[in-house]
Amino acid sequence: SSANSLCVNNVVTFSNNSTGTISGYNWNFGVGATPPSANTSGPHNVTYSNAGTKNIQLIITDGTAFDTISKSITVNSIPLVNAGDNDTICSG
């Protein structure tokens, strides 16, 4: 992924760095993700609609065997800051 921490509705990019002959990809981007899953190598641009720790999983297959890669990222809520203009800031 391109980040370990981001804010709600910010884009994070997930890329496959696997090598070898791969015949299938099964991504699960976690709860609140858009898109929630994918079945191509990528890269995939994903946003999250809610805060929390998100568990991302990629299962790759070569036709006879498979390998699973799991990572997690933190999605932060966007606080409203009242500095006269109701601006938003991202702590991620």
PDB file of N, CA and C in Angstrom:
ATOM      1  N   SER A   1       0.838  -1.181   0.000  1.00  0.00           N
ATOM      2  CA  SER A   1       0.000   0.000   0.000  1.00  0.00           C
ATOM      3  C   SER A   1       0.878   1.237   0.000  1.00  0.00           C
ATOM      4  N   SER A   2       0.280   2.374  -0.285  1.00  0.00           N
ATOM      5  CA  SER A   2       1.020   3.625  -0.341  1.00  0.00           C
ATOM      6  C   SER A   2       1.027   4.354   0.994  1.00  0.00           C
ATOM      7  N   ALA A   3       0.349   3.840   2.017  1.00  0.00           N
ATOM      8  CA  ALA A   3       0.295   4.500   3.319  1.00  0.00           C
ATOM      9  C   ALA A   3       0.014   3.466   4.405  1.00  0.00           C
ATOM     10  N   ASN A   4       0.407   3.775   5.647  1.00  0.00           N
ATOM     11  CA  ASN A   4       0.051   2.942   6.790  1.00  0.00           C
ATOM     12  C   ASN A   4      -1.056   3.573   7.606  1.00  0.00           C
ATOM     13  N   SER A   5      -1.319   4.867   7.344  1.00  0.00           N
ATOM     14  CA  SER A   5      -2.345   5.602   8.055  1.00  0.00           C
ATOM     15  C   SER A   5      -2.909   6.657   7.119  1.00  0.00           C
ATOM     16  N   LEU A   6      -4.216   6.785   7.112  1.00  0.00           N
ATOM     17  CA  LEU A   6      -4.877   7.770   6.275  1.00  0.00           C
ATOM     18  C   LEU A   6      -6.181   8.175   6.933  1.00  0.00           C
ATOM     19  N   CYS A   7      -6.899   9.101   6.305  1.00  0.00           N
ATOM     20  CA  CYS A   7      -8.176   9.553   6.848  1.00  0.00           C
ATOM     21  C   CYS A   7      -9.345   9.003   6.041  1.00  0.00           C
ATOM     22  N   VAL A   8     -10.507   9.012   6.669  1.00  0.00           N
ATOM     23  CA  VAL A   8     -11.750   8.623   6.008  1.00  0.00           C
ATOM     24  C   VAL A   8     -11.865   9.392   4.688  1.00  0.00           C
ATOM     25  N   ASN A   9     -12.235   8.696   3.641  1.00  0.00           N
ATOM     26  CA  ASN A   9     -12.457   9.217   2.284  1.00  0.00           C
ATOM     27  C   ASN A   9     -11.189   9.611   1.528  1.00  0.00           C
ATOM     28  N   ASN A  10      -9.990   9.447   2.133  1.00  0.00           N
ATOM     29  CA  ASN A  10      -8.751   9.639   1.389  1.00  0.00           C
ATOM     30  C   ASN A  10      -8.452   8.373   0.594  1.00  0.00           C
ATOM     31  N   VAL A  11      -7.720   8.506  -0.490  1.00  0.00           N
ATOM     32  CA  VAL A  11      -7.409   7.369  -1.360  1.00  0.00           C
ATOM     33  C   VAL A  11      -6.095   6.727  -0.926  1.00  0.00           C
ATOM     34  N   VAL A  12      -6.102   5.409  -0.836  1.00  0.00           N
ATOM     35  CA  VAL A  12      -4.882   4.634  -0.620  1.00  0.00           C
ATOM     36  C   VAL A  12      -4.763   3.658  -1.788  1.00  0.00           C
ATOM     37  N   THR A  13      -3.536   3.437  -2.278  1.00  0.00           N
ATOM     38  CA  THR A  13      -3.315   2.568  -3.419  1.00  0.00           C
ATOM     39  C   THR A  13      -2.663   1.272  -2.953  1.00  0.00           C
ATOM     40  N   PHE A  14      -3.271   0.147  -3.324  1.00  0.00           N
ATOM     41  CA  PHE A  14      -2.715  -1.171  -3.023  1.00  0.00           C
ATOM     42  C   PHE A  14      -2.163  -1.766  -4.307  1.00  0.00           C
ATOM     43  N   SER A  15      -0.914  -2.252  -4.218  1.00  0.00           N
ATOM     44  CA  SER A  15      -0.244  -2.823  -5.378  1.00  0.00           C
ATOM     45  C   SER A  15       0.230  -4.228  -5.057  1.00  0.00           C
ATOM     46  N   ASN A  16       0.193  -5.085  -6.049  1.00  0.00           N
ATOM     47  CA  ASN A  16       0.695  -6.440  -5.936  1.00  0.00           C
ATOM     48  C   ASN A  16       2.166  -6.455  -6.333  1.00  0.00           C
ATOM     49  N   ASN A  17       3.030  -6.950  -5.456  1.00  0.00           N
ATOM     50  CA  ASN A  17       4.457  -7.056  -5.750  1.00  0.00           C
ATOM     51  C   ASN A  17       4.905  -8.507  -5.864  1.00  0.00           C
ATOM     52  N   SER A  18       3.950  -9.423  -6.008  1.00  0.00           N
ATOM     53  CA  SER A  18       4.273 -10.841  -6.125  1.00  0.00           C
ATOM     54  C   SER A  18       4.986 -11.118  -7.439  1.00  0.00           C
ATOM     55  N   THR A  19       5.844 -12.127  -7.417  1.00  0.00           N
ATOM     56  CA  THR A  19       6.554 -12.519  -8.627  1.00  0.00           C
ATOM     57  C   THR A  19       6.216 -13.971  -8.972  1.00  0.00           C
ATOM     58  N   GLY A  20       6.538 -14.362 -10.172  1.00  0.00           N
ATOM     59  CA  GLY A  20       6.258 -15.713 -10.624  1.00  0.00           C
ATOM     60  C   GLY A  20       5.034 -15.748 -11.509  1.00  0.00           C
ATOM     61  N   THR A  21       4.631 -16.943 -11.868  1.00  0.00           N
ATOM     62  CA  THR A  21       3.454 -17.133 -12.717  1.00  0.00           C
ATOM     63  C   THR A  21       2.212 -17.154 -11.838  1.00  0.00           C
ATOM     64  N   ILE A  22       1.398 -16.120 -11.963  1.00  0.00           N
ATOM     65  CA  ILE A  22       0.204 -15.995 -11.126  1.00  0.00           C
ATOM     66  C   ILE A  22      -1.029 -16.076 -12.013  1.00  0.00           C
ATOM     67  N   SER A  23      -1.954 -16.949 -11.627  1.00  0.00           N
ATOM     68  CA  SER A  23      -3.167 -17.123 -12.432  1.00  0.00           C
ATOM     69  C   SER A  23      -4.395 -16.498 -11.799  1.00  0.00           C
ATOM     70  N   GLY A  24      -4.323 -16.119 -10.526  1.00  0.00           N
ATOM     71  CA  GLY A  24      -5.497 -15.536  -9.890  1.00  0.00           C
ATOM     72  C   GLY A  24      -5.155 -14.630  -8.736  1.00  0.00           C
ATOM     73  N   TYR A  25      -5.979 -13.607  -8.543  1.00  0.00           N
ATOM     74  CA  TYR A  25      -5.830 -12.629  -7.474  1.00  0.00           C
ATOM     75  C   TYR A  25      -7.169 -12.496  -6.759  1.00  0.00           C
ATOM     76  N   ASN A  26      -7.131 -12.472  -5.438  1.00  0.00           N
ATOM     77  CA  ASN A  26      -8.349 -12.284  -4.660  1.00  0.00           C
ATOM     78  C   ASN A  26      -8.037 -11.284  -3.545  1.00  0.00           C
ATOM     79  N   TRP A  27      -8.387 -10.010  -3.772  1.00  0.00           N
ATOM     80  CA  TRP A  27      -8.174  -8.945  -2.796  1.00  0.00           C
ATOM     81  C   TRP A  27      -9.413  -8.784  -1.927  1.00  0.00           C
ATOM     82  N   ASN A  28      -9.218  -8.552  -0.626  1.00  0.00           N
ATOM     83  CA  ASN A  28     -10.268  -8.128   0.283  1.00  0.00           C
ATOM     84  C   ASN A  28      -9.720  -6.901   0.999  1.00  0.00           C
ATOM     85  N   PHE A  29     -10.331  -5.732   0.793  1.00  0.00           N
ATOM     86  CA  PHE A  29      -9.797  -4.478   1.318  1.00  0.00           C
ATOM     87  C   PHE A  29     -10.304  -4.111   2.706  1.00  0.00           C
ATOM     88  N   GLY A  30     -11.212  -4.879   3.285  1.00  0.00           N
ATOM     89  CA  GLY A  30     -11.652  -4.641   4.648  1.00  0.00           C
ATOM     90  C   GLY A  30     -12.974  -3.893   4.739  1.00  0.00           C
ATOM     91  N   VAL A  31     -13.453  -3.753   5.962  1.00  0.00           N
ATOM     92  CA  VAL A  31     -14.759  -3.157   6.246  1.00  0.00           C
ATOM     93  C   VAL A  31     -14.769  -1.676   5.869  1.00  0.00           C
ATOM     94  N   GLY A  32     -15.807  -1.267   5.147  1.00  0.00           N
ATOM     95  CA  GLY A  32     -15.983   0.132   4.782  1.00  0.00           C
ATOM     96  C   GLY A  32     -15.226   0.559   3.543  1.00  0.00           C
ATOM     97  N   ALA A  33     -14.620  -0.411   2.830  1.00  0.00           N
ATOM     98  CA  ALA A  33     -13.805  -0.092   1.656  1.00  0.00           C
ATOM     99  C   ALA A  33     -14.646   0.048   0.392  1.00  0.00           C
ATOM    100  N   THR A  34     -14.236   0.967  -0.466  1.00  0.00           N
ATOM    101  CA  THR A  34     -14.801   1.103  -1.809  1.00  0.00           C
ATOM    102  C   THR A  34     -13.641   1.125  -2.784  1.00  0.00           C
ATOM    103  N   PRO A  35     -13.500   0.122  -3.625  1.00  0.00           N
ATOM    104  CA  PRO A  35     -14.299  -1.097  -3.709  1.00  0.00           C
ATOM    105  C   PRO A  35     -13.968  -2.043  -2.549  1.00  0.00           C
ATOM    106  N   PRO A  36     -14.879  -2.970  -2.216  1.00  0.00           N
ATOM    107  CA  PRO A  36     -14.623  -3.890  -1.112  1.00  0.00           C
ATOM    108  C   PRO A  36     -13.635  -5.005  -1.470  1.00  0.00           C
ATOM    109  N   SER A  37     -13.533  -5.312  -2.774  1.00  0.00           N
ATOM    110  CA  SER A  37     -12.663  -6.405  -3.205  1.00  0.00           C
ATOM    111  C   SER A  37     -12.281  -6.199  -4.663  1.00  0.00           C
ATOM    112  N   ALA A  38     -11.352  -7.035  -5.139  1.00  0.00           N
ATOM    113  CA  ALA A  38     -10.926  -6.987  -6.537  1.00  0.00           C
ATOM    114  C   ALA A  38     -10.324  -8.337  -6.908  1.00  0.00           C
ATOM    115  N   ASN A  39     -10.281  -8.621  -8.218  1.00  0.00           N
ATOM    116  CA  ASN A  39      -9.720  -9.899  -8.662  1.00  0.00           C
ATOM    117  C   ASN A  39      -8.692  -9.736  -9.783  1.00  0.00           C
ATOM    118  N   THR A  40      -8.025  -8.573  -9.810  1.00  0.00           N
ATOM    119  CA  THR A  40      -6.938  -8.342 -10.754  1.00  0.00           C
ATOM    120  C   THR A  40      -5.694  -7.918  -9.977  1.00  0.00           C
ATOM    121  N   SER A  41      -4.562  -7.887 -10.632  1.00  0.00           N
ATOM    122  CA  SER A  41      -3.298  -7.564  -9.993  1.00  0.00           C
ATOM    123  C   SER A  41      -3.291  -6.169  -9.370  1.00  0.00           C
ATOM    124  N   GLY A  42      -3.897  -5.204 -10.041  1.00  0.00           N
ATOM    125  CA  GLY A  42      -3.889  -3.831  -9.545  1.00  0.00           C
ATOM    126  C   GLY A  42      -2.835  -3.019 -10.264  1.00  0.00           C
ATOM    127  N   PRO A  43      -2.517  -1.831  -9.811  1.00  0.00           N
ATOM    128  CA  PRO A  43      -2.869  -1.282  -8.492  1.00  0.00           C
ATOM    129  C   PRO A  43      -4.341  -0.903  -8.367  1.00  0.00           C
ATOM    130  N   HIS A  44      -4.805  -0.875  -7.121  1.00  0.00           N
ATOM    131  CA  HIS A  44      -6.197  -0.549  -6.815  1.00  0.00           C
ATOM    132  C   HIS A  44      -6.245   0.666  -5.900  1.00  0.00           C
ATOM    133  N   ASN A  45      -7.039   1.669  -6.270  1.00  0.00           N
ATOM    134  CA  ASN A  45      -7.271   2.854  -5.450  1.00  0.00           C
ATOM    135  C   ASN A  45      -8.510   2.621  -4.600  1.00  0.00           C
ATOM    136  N   VAL A  46      -8.351   2.725  -3.286  1.00  0.00           N
ATOM    137  CA  VAL A  46      -9.406   2.369  -2.341  1.00  0.00           C
ATOM    138  C   VAL A  46      -9.644   3.536  -1.385  1.00  0.00           C
ATOM    139  N   THR A  47     -10.910   3.758  -1.034  1.00  0.00           N
ATOM    140  CA  THR A  47     -11.270   4.714   0.011  1.00  0.00           C
ATOM    141  C   THR A  47     -12.047   3.973   1.097  1.00  0.00           C
ATOM    142  N   TYR A  48     -12.055   4.537   2.293  1.00  0.00           N
ATOM    143  CA  TYR A  48     -12.774   3.951   3.425  1.00  0.00           C
ATOM    144  C   TYR A  48     -13.779   4.954   3.962  1.00  0.00           C
ATOM    145  N   SER A  49     -14.985   4.472   4.241  1.00  0.00           N
ATOM    146  CA  SER A  49     -16.068   5.347   4.690  1.00  0.00           C
ATOM    147  C   SER A  49     -16.141   5.470   6.200  1.00  0.00           C
ATOM    148  N   ASN A  50     -15.358   4.664   6.927  1.00  0.00           N
ATOM    149  CA  ASN A  50     -15.386   4.745   8.386  1.00  0.00           C
ATOM    150  C   ASN A  50     -13.988   4.526   8.958  1.00  0.00           C
ATOM    151  N   ALA A  51     -13.782   5.007  10.170  1.00  0.00           N
ATOM    152  CA  ALA A  51     -12.480   4.930  10.827  1.00  0.00           C
ATOM    153  C   ALA A  51     -12.268   3.559  11.467  1.00  0.00           C
ATOM    154  N   GLY A  52     -11.005   3.250  11.748  1.00  0.00           N
ATOM    155  CA  GLY A  52     -10.645   2.015  12.434  1.00  0.00           C
ATOM    156  C   GLY A  52      -9.466   1.323  11.775  1.00  0.00           C
ATOM    157  N   THR A  53      -9.079   0.200  12.335  1.00  0.00           N
ATOM    158  CA  THR A  53      -8.023  -0.620  11.746  1.00  0.00           C
ATOM    159  C   THR A  53      -8.642  -1.493  10.669  1.00  0.00           C
ATOM    160  N   LYS A  54      -8.070  -1.450   9.486  1.00  0.00           N
ATOM    161  CA  LYS A  54      -8.586  -2.215   8.351  1.00  0.00           C
ATOM    162  C   LYS A  54      -7.599  -3.325   8.017  1.00  0.00           C
ATOM    163  N   ASN A  55      -8.111  -4.538   7.882  1.00  0.00           N
ATOM    164  CA  ASN A  55      -7.294  -5.690   7.540  1.00  0.00           C
ATOM    165  C   ASN A  55      -7.442  -5.982   6.061  1.00  0.00           C
ATOM    166  N   ILE A  56      -6.336  -5.931   5.344  1.00  0.00           N
ATOM    167  CA  ILE A  56      -6.320  -6.132   3.904  1.00  0.00           C
ATOM    168  C   ILE A  56      -5.678  -7.484   3.630  1.00  0.00           C
ATOM    169  N   GLN A  57      -6.268  -8.230   2.719  1.00  0.00           N
ATOM    170  CA  GLN A  57      -5.753  -9.550   2.392  1.00  0.00           C
ATOM    171  C   GLN A  57      -5.695  -9.732   0.890  1.00  0.00           C
ATOM    172  N   LEU A  58      -4.602 -10.315   0.415  1.00  0.00           N
ATOM    173  CA  LEU A  58      -4.450 -10.698  -0.983  1.00  0.00           C
ATOM    174  C   LEU A  58      -4.099 -12.167  -1.032  1.00  0.00           C
ATOM    175  N   ILE A  59      -4.902 -12.948  -1.734  1.00  0.00           N
ATOM    176  CA  ILE A  59      -4.616 -14.359  -1.976  1.00  0.00           C
ATOM    177  C   ILE A  59      -4.258 -14.490  -3.450  1.00  0.00           C
ATOM    178  N   ILE A  60      -3.065 -15.019  -3.723  1.00  0.00           N
ATOM    179  CA  ILE A  60      -2.644 -15.237  -5.104  1.00  0.00           C
ATOM    180  C   ILE A  60      -2.547 -16.742  -5.343  1.00  0.00           C
ATOM    181  N   THR A  61      -2.871 -17.146  -6.561  1.00  0.00           N
ATOM    182  CA  THR A  61      -2.782 -18.560  -6.933  1.00  0.00           C
ATOM    183  C   THR A  61      -1.976 -18.693  -8.220  1.00  0.00           C
ATOM    184  N   ASP A  62      -1.344 -19.866  -8.354  1.00  0.00           N
ATOM    185  CA  ASP A  62      -0.617 -20.160  -9.589  1.00  0.00           C
ATOM    186  C   ASP A  62      -1.242 -21.335 -10.323  1.00  0.00           C
ATOM    187  N   GLY A  63      -2.468 -21.655  -9.978  1.00  0.00           N
ATOM    188  CA  GLY A  63      -3.180 -22.759 -10.607  1.00  0.00           C
ATOM    189  C   GLY A  63      -3.222 -23.999  -9.736  1.00  0.00           C
ATOM    190  N   THR A  64      -2.165 -24.246  -8.949  1.00  0.00           N
ATOM    191  CA  THR A  64      -2.131 -25.437  -8.099  1.00  0.00           C
ATOM    192  C   THR A  64      -1.938 -25.108  -6.620  1.00  0.00           C
ATOM    193  N   ALA A  65      -1.320 -23.985  -6.321  1.00  0.00           N
ATOM    194  CA  ALA A  65      -1.055 -23.593  -4.935  1.00  0.00           C
ATOM    195  C   ALA A  65      -1.459 -22.136  -4.745  1.00  0.00           C
ATOM    196  N   PHE A  66      -1.503 -21.711  -3.480  1.00  0.00           N
ATOM    197  CA  PHE A  66      -1.854 -20.321  -3.207  1.00  0.00           C
ATOM    198  C   PHE A  66      -0.987 -19.775  -2.083  1.00  0.00           C
ATOM    199  N   ASP A  67      -0.926 -18.462  -1.991  1.00  0.00           N
ATOM    200  CA  ASP A  67      -0.209 -17.770  -0.930  1.00  0.00           C
ATOM    201  C   ASP A  67      -1.081 -16.610  -0.477  1.00  0.00           C
ATOM    202  N   THR A  68      -1.077 -16.346   0.817  1.00  0.00           N
ATOM    203  CA  THR A  68      -1.880 -15.278   1.383  1.00  0.00           C
ATOM    204  C   THR A  68      -0.976 -14.218   1.998  1.00  0.00           C
ATOM    205  N   ILE A  69      -1.250 -12.971   1.667  1.00  0.00           N
ATOM    206  CA  ILE A  69      -0.526 -11.832   2.217  1.00  0.00           C
ATOM    207  C   ILE A  69      -1.544 -10.978   2.963  1.00  0.00           C
ATOM    208  N   SER A  70      -1.262 -10.662   4.232  1.00  0.00           N
ATOM    209  CA  SER A  70      -2.178  -9.851   5.037  1.00  0.00           C
ATOM    210  C   SER A  70      -1.440  -8.648   5.606  1.00  0.00           C
ATOM    211  N   LYS A  71      -2.070  -7.491   5.558  1.00  0.00           N
ATOM    212  CA  LYS A  71      -1.538  -6.249   6.111  1.00  0.00           C
ATOM    213  C   LYS A  71      -2.686  -5.503   6.774  1.00  0.00           C
ATOM    214  N   SER A  72      -2.355  -4.518   7.600  1.00  0.00           N
ATOM    215  CA  SER A  72      -3.400  -3.672   8.173  1.00  0.00           C
ATOM    216  C   SER A  72      -2.980  -2.212   8.068  1.00  0.00           C
ATOM    217  N   ILE A  73      -3.988  -1.344   7.990  1.00  0.00           N
ATOM    218  CA  ILE A  73      -3.772   0.094   7.983  1.00  0.00           C
ATOM    219  C   ILE A  73      -4.746   0.722   8.977  1.00  0.00           C
ATOM    220  N   THR A  74      -4.441   1.942   9.385  1.00  0.00           N
ATOM    221  CA  THR A  74      -5.310   2.685  10.291  1.00  0.00           C
ATOM    222  C   THR A  74      -5.991   3.797   9.518  1.00  0.00           C
ATOM    223  N   VAL A  75      -7.321   3.835   9.619  1.00  0.00           N
ATOM    224  CA  VAL A  75      -8.093   4.912   9.003  1.00  0.00           C
ATOM    225  C   VAL A  75      -8.583   5.809  10.127  1.00  0.00           C
ATOM    226  N   ASN A  76      -8.195   7.088  10.051  1.00  0.00           N
ATOM    227  CA  ASN A  76      -8.547   8.067  11.080  1.00  0.00           C
ATOM    228  C   ASN A  76      -9.792   8.844  10.692  1.00  0.00           C
ATOM    229  N   SER A  77     -10.589   9.210  11.708  1.00  0.00           N
ATOM    230  CA  SER A  77     -11.736  10.077  11.434  1.00  0.00           C
ATOM    231  C   SER A  77     -11.217  11.481  11.150  1.00  0.00           C
ATOM    232  N   ILE A  78     -12.034  12.289  10.514  1.00  0.00           N
ATOM    233  CA  ILE A  78     -11.655  13.661  10.178  1.00  0.00           C
ATOM    234  C   ILE A  78     -12.331  14.596  11.176  1.00  0.00           C
ATOM    235  N   PRO A  79     -11.548  15.187  12.087  1.00  0.00           N
ATOM    236  CA  PRO A  79     -12.155  16.104  13.056  1.00  0.00           C
ATOM    237  C   PRO A  79     -12.481  17.442  12.419  1.00  0.00           C
ATOM    238  N   LEU A  80     -13.504  18.088  12.920  1.00  0.00           N
ATOM    239  CA  LEU A  80     -13.868  19.428  12.461  1.00  0.00           C
ATOM    240  C   LEU A  80     -13.161  20.446  13.335  1.00  0.00           C
ATOM    241  N   VAL A  81     -12.413  21.324  12.716  1.00  0.00           N
ATOM    242  CA  VAL A  81     -11.657  22.338  13.447  1.00  0.00           C
ATOM    243  C   VAL A  81     -12.336  23.679  13.237  1.00  0.00           C
ATOM    244  N   ASN A  82     -12.678  24.337  14.317  1.00  0.00           N
ATOM    245  CA  ASN A  82     -13.324  25.626  14.200  1.00  0.00           C
ATOM    246  C   ASN A  82     -12.287  26.724  14.410  1.00  0.00           C
ATOM    247  N   ALA A  83     -11.725  27.165  13.290  1.00  0.00           N
ATOM    248  CA  ALA A  83     -10.756  28.255  13.323  1.00  0.00           C
ATOM    249  C   ALA A  83     -11.334  29.429  12.554  1.00  0.00           C
ATOM    250  N   GLY A  84     -12.654  29.492  12.545  1.00  0.00           N
ATOM    251  CA  GLY A  84     -13.329  30.562  11.836  1.00  0.00           C
ATOM    252  C   GLY A  84     -13.919  30.112  10.518  1.00  0.00           C
ATOM    253  N   ASP A  85     -13.392  29.025   9.929  1.00  0.00           N
ATOM    254  CA  ASP A  85     -13.860  28.586   8.608  1.00  0.00           C
ATOM    255  C   ASP A  85     -14.385  27.161   8.588  1.00  0.00           C
ATOM    256  N   ASN A  86     -14.456  26.481   9.746  1.00  0.00           N
ATOM    257  CA  ASN A  86     -14.866  25.087   9.802  1.00  0.00           C
ATOM    258  C   ASN A  86     -14.057  24.221   8.835  1.00  0.00           C
ATOM    259  N   ASP A  87     -12.745  24.350   8.886  1.00  0.00           N
ATOM    260  CA  ASP A  87     -11.854  23.555   8.046  1.00  0.00           C
ATOM    261  C   ASP A  87     -11.721  22.150   8.608  1.00  0.00           C
ATOM    262  N   THR A  88     -11.378  21.190   7.753  1.00  0.00           N
ATOM    263  CA  THR A  88     -11.107  19.845   8.210  1.00  0.00           C
ATOM    264  C   THR A  88      -9.610  19.568   8.090  1.00  0.00           C
ATOM    265  N   ILE A  89      -9.103  18.758   9.008  1.00  0.00           N
ATOM    266  CA  ILE A  89      -7.703  18.346   8.967  1.00  0.00           C
ATOM    267  C   ILE A  89      -7.653  16.832   9.093  1.00  0.00           C
ATOM    268  N   CYS A  90      -6.575  16.265   8.619  1.00  0.00           N
ATOM    269  CA  CYS A  90      -6.398  14.818   8.697  1.00  0.00           C
ATOM    270  C   CYS A  90      -5.185  14.531   9.549  1.00  0.00           C
ATOM    271  N   SER A  91      -5.378  13.747  10.617  1.00  0.00           N
ATOM    272  CA  SER A  91      -4.250  13.417  11.483  1.00  0.00           C
ATOM    273  C   SER A  91      -3.398  12.302  10.900  1.00  0.00           C
ATOM    274  N   GLY A  92      -3.823  11.711   9.780  1.00  0.00           N
ATOM    275  CA  GLY A  92      -3.056  10.639   9.139  1.00  0.00           C
ATOM    276  C   GLY A  92      -2.148  11.183   8.098  1.00  0.00           C
TER     277      GLY A  92
END
